[in-house]
Short mmCIF file of C-alpha atoms in Angstrom, two decimals:
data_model
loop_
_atom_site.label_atom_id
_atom_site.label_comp_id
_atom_site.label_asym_id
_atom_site.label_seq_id
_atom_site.Cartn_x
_atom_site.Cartn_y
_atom_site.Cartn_z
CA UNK A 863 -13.33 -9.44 -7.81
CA UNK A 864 -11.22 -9.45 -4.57
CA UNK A 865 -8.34 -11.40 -5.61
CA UNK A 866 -6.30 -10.67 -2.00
CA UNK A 867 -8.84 -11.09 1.44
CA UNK A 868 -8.38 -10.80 4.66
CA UNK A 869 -11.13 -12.58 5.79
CA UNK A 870 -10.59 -11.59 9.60
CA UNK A 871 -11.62 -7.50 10.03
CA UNK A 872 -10.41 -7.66 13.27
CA UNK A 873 -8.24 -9.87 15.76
CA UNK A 874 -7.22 -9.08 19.48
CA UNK A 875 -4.51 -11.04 21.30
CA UNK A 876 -3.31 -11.04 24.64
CA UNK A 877 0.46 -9.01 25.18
CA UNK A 878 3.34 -11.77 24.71
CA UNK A 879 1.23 -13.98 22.91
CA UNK A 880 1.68 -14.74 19.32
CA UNK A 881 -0.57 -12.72 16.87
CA UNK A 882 -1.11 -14.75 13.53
CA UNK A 883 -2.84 -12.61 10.51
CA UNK A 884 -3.89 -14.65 7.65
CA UNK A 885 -4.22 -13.97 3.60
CA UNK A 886 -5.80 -15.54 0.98
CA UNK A 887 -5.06 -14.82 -3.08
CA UNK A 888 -6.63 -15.95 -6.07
CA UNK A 889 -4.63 -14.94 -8.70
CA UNK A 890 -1.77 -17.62 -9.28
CA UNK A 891 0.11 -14.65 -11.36
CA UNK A 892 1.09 -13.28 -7.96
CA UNK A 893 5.03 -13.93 -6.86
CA UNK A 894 5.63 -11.33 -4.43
CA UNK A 895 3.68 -10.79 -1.63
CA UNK A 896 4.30 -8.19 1.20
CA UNK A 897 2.72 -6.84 4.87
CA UNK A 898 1.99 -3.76 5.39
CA UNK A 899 1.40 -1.69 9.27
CA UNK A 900 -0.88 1.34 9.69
CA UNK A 901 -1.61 3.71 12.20
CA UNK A 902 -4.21 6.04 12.03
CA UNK A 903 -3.52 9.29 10.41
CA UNK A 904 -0.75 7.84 8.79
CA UNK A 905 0.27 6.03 5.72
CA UNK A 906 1.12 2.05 5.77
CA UNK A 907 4.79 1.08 6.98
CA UNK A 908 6.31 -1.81 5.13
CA UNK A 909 6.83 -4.65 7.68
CA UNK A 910 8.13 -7.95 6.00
CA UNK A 911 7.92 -9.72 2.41
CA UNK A 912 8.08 -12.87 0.65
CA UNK A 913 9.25 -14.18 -2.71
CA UNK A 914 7.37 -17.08 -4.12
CA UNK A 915 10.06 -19.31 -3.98
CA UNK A 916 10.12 -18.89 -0.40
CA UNK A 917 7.27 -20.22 1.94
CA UNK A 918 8.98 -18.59 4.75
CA UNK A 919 10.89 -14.94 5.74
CA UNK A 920 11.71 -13.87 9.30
CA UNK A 921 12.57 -10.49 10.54
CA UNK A 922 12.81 -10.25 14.51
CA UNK A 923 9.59 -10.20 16.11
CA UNK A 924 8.03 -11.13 12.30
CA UNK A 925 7.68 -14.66 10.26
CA UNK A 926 5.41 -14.62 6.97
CA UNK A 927 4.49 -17.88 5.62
CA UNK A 928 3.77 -19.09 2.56
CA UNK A 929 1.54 -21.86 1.37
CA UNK A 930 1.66 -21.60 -2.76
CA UNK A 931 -0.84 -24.53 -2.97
CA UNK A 932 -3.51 -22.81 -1.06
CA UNK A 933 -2.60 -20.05 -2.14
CA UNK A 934 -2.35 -18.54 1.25
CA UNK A 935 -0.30 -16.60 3.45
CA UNK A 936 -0.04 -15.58 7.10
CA UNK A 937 1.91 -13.47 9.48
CA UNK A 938 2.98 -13.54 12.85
CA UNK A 939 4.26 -11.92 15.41
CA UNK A 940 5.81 -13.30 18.50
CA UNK A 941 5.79 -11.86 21.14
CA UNK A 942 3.00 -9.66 20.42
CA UNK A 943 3.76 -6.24 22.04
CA UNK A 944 0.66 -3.07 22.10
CA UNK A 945 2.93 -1.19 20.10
CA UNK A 946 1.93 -3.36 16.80
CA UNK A 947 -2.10 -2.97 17.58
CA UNK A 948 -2.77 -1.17 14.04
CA UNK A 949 -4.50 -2.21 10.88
CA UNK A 950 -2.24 -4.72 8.70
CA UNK A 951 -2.49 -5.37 5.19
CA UNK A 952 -1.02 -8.04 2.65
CA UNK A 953 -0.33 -7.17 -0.56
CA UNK A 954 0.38 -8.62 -3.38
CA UNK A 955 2.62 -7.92 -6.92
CA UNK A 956 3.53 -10.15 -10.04
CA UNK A 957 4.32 -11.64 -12.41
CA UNK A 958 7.58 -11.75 -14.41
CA UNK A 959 7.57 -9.29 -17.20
CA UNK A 960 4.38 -7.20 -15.67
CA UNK A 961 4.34 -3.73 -14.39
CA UNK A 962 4.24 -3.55 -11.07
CA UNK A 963 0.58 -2.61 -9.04
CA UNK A 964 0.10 -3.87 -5.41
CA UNK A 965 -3.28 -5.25 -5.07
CA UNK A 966 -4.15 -5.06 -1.37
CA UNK A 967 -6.22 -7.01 1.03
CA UNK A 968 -9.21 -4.99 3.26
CA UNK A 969 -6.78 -4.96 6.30
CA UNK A 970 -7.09 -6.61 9.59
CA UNK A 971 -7.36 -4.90 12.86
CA UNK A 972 -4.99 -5.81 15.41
CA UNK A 973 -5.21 -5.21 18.96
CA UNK A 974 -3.06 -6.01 21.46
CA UNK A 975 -4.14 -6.43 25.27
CA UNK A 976 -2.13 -5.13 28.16
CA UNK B 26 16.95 9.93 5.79
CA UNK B 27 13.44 11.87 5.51
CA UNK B 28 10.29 9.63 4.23
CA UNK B 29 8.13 10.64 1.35
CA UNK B 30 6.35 13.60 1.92
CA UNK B 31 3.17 14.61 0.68
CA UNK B 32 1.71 17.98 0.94
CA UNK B 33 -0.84 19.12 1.78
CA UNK B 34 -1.73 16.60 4.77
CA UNK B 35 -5.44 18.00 4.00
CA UNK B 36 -7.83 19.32 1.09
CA UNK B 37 -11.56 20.54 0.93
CA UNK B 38 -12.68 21.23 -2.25
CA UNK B 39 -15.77 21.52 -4.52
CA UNK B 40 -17.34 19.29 -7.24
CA UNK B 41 -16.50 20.30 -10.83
CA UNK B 42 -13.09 21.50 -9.35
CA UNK B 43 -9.55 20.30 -10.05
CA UNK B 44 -6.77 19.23 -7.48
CA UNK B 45 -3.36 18.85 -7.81
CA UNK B 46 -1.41 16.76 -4.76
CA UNK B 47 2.10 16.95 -4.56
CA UNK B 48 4.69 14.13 -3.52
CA UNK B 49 8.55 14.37 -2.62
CA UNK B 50 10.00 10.73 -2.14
CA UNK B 51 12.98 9.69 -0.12
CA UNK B 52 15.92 10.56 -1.78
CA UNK B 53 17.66 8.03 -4.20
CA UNK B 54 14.25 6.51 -5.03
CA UNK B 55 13.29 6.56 -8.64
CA UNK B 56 9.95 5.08 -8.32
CA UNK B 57 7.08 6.57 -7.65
CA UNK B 58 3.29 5.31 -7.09
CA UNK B 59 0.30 6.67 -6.08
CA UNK B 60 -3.24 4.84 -4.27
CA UNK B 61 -6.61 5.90 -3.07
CA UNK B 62 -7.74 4.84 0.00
CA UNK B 63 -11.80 4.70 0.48
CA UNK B 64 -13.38 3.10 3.50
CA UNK B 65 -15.56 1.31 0.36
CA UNK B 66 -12.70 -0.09 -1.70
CA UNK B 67 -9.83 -0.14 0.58
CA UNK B 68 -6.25 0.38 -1.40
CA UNK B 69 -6.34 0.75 -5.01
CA UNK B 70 -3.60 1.26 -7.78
CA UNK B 71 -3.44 4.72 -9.37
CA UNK B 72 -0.35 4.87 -11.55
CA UNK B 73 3.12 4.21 -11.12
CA UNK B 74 6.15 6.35 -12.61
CA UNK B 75 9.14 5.65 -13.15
CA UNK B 76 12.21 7.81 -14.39
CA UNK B 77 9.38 10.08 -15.42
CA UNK B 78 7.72 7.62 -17.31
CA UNK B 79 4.53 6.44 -16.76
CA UNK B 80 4.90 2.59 -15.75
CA UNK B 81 1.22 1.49 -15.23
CA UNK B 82 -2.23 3.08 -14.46
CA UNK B 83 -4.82 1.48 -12.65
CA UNK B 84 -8.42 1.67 -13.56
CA UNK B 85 -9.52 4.99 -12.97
CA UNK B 86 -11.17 7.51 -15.15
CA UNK B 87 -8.96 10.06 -17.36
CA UNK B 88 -9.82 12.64 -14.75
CA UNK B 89 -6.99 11.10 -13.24
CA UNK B 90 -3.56 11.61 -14.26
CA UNK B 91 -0.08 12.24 -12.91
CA UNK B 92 3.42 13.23 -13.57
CA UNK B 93 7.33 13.03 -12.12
CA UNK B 94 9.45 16.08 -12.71
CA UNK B 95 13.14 14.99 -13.09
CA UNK B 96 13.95 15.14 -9.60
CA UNK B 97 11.85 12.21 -8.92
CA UNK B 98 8.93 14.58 -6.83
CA UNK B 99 5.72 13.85 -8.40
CA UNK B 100 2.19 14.77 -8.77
CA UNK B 101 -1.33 13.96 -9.83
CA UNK B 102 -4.07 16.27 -10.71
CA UNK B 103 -7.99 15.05 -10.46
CA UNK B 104 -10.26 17.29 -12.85
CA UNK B 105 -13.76 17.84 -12.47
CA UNK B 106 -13.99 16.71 -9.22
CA UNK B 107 -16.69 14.11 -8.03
CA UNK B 108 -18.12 13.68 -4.24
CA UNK B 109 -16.60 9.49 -4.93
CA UNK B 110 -13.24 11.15 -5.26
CA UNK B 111 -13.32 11.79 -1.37
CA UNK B 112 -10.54 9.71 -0.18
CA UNK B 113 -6.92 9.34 1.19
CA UNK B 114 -4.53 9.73 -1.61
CA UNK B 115 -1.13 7.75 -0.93
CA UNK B 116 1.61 8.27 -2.33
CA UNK B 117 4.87 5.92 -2.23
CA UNK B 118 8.48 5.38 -3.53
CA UNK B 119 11.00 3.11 -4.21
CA UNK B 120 13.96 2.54 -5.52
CA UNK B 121 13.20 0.44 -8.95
CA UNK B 122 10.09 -0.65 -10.34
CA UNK B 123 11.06 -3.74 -9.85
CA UNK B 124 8.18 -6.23 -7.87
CA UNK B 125 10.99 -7.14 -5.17
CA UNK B 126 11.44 -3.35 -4.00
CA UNK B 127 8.93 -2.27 -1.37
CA UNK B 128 6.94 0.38 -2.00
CA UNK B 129 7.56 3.29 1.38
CA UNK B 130 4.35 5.17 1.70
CA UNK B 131 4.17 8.79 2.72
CA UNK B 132 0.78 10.02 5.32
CA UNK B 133 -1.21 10.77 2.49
CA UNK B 134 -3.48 13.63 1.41
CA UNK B 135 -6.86 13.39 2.51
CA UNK B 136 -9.29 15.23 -0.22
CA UNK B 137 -12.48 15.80 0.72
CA UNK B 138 -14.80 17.03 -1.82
CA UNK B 139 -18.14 18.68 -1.02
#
């Protein structure tokens, strides 16, 4: 039972473009959700995250959205730049009063065109 | 201020053996968490500790198991070694255990197991 997918493997977007990564959940338990970078040979970098009573956190280049009702979330990155073509990954922790254990989406491969 | 470290970067060993993979986080962080990483089942929840007390444990056999010393460095031990415990072993820290503290992985150990 997948309860975070990322239903896109892979994605490839033209430099200076806007990259947009999306994220689906199942499990309404969830109020904390987070993106994750990775390069090969290398463990994932934490990029941005959101609270659930947020449907919105920027960070320079990065804006995650957050759509509670569809239980969906996305990322993007303006302007995209080759530097972020790696393999992201949403996560997702909660709730209240539970240990914590990220439960991680399959990843999405970005690439970013010269 | 250094990341988490795991050692060693790389492991062969043989079915029925036992491992033991080793984790320093970044200093200050209390928390520490460990995943598998399989091309088959992407990132999945090992155990968490915390103030050298185990937090949570993910479902995985008892041929799984971990500890943190009290200086925070951690590790956890796989007996009797299967060839489905091939994988890329993450490790990550943080500063609580709280779900609003992101977790700050390390490169991994990558056990493979012949």
């Amino acid at each position: 039972d997948q309860q975070v997918k990322q239903n896109s493997p892979s994605l490839s977007v033209q430099e200076g473009r806007i990259s947009i990564l999306n994220c689906d959940y199942t499990n309404s338990m969830f109020d904390y959700f987070l993106w994750y970078k990775k390069y090969p040979a290398e463990g994932p970098t934490f990029l941005i995250s959101i609270s659930s009573i947020k449907d919105k956190n920027e960070d320079g280049r990065f804006t995650v959205f957050l759509n509670k009702s569809a239980k969906h979330l996305s990322l993007h990155i303006v302007p995209s730049q080759p530097g972020d073509s790696a393999v992201y990954f949403c996560a997702a922790s909660g709730g209240s009063g539970s240990a914590r254990q990220l439960t991680f989406g399959s990843g999405t491969q970005l690439t970013v065109l010269p | 201020k250094a990341g988490v470290t795991q050692t060693p970067r790389y492991l062969i060993k043989t079915r029925g053996q036992q491992v033991t993979l080793s984790c320093s986080p970044i200093s200050g962080h209390r928390s520490v968490s460990w995943y598998q990483q399989t091309p088959g089942q992407g990132l999945q929840f090992l155990f968490e500790y915390f103030s050298e007390t185990q937090r949570n444990k993910g479902n995985f056999p008892g041929r799984f198991s971990g500890r943190q010393f009290s200086n925070s460095r951690s590790e956890m031990n796989v007996s009797t070694l299967e060839l489905g415990d091939s994988a890329l072993y993450l490790c990550a820290s943080s500063p609580s255990d709280r779900h609003n503290s992101p977790l700050h992985f390390g490169n991994g150990t990558r056990l493979t197991v012949t």
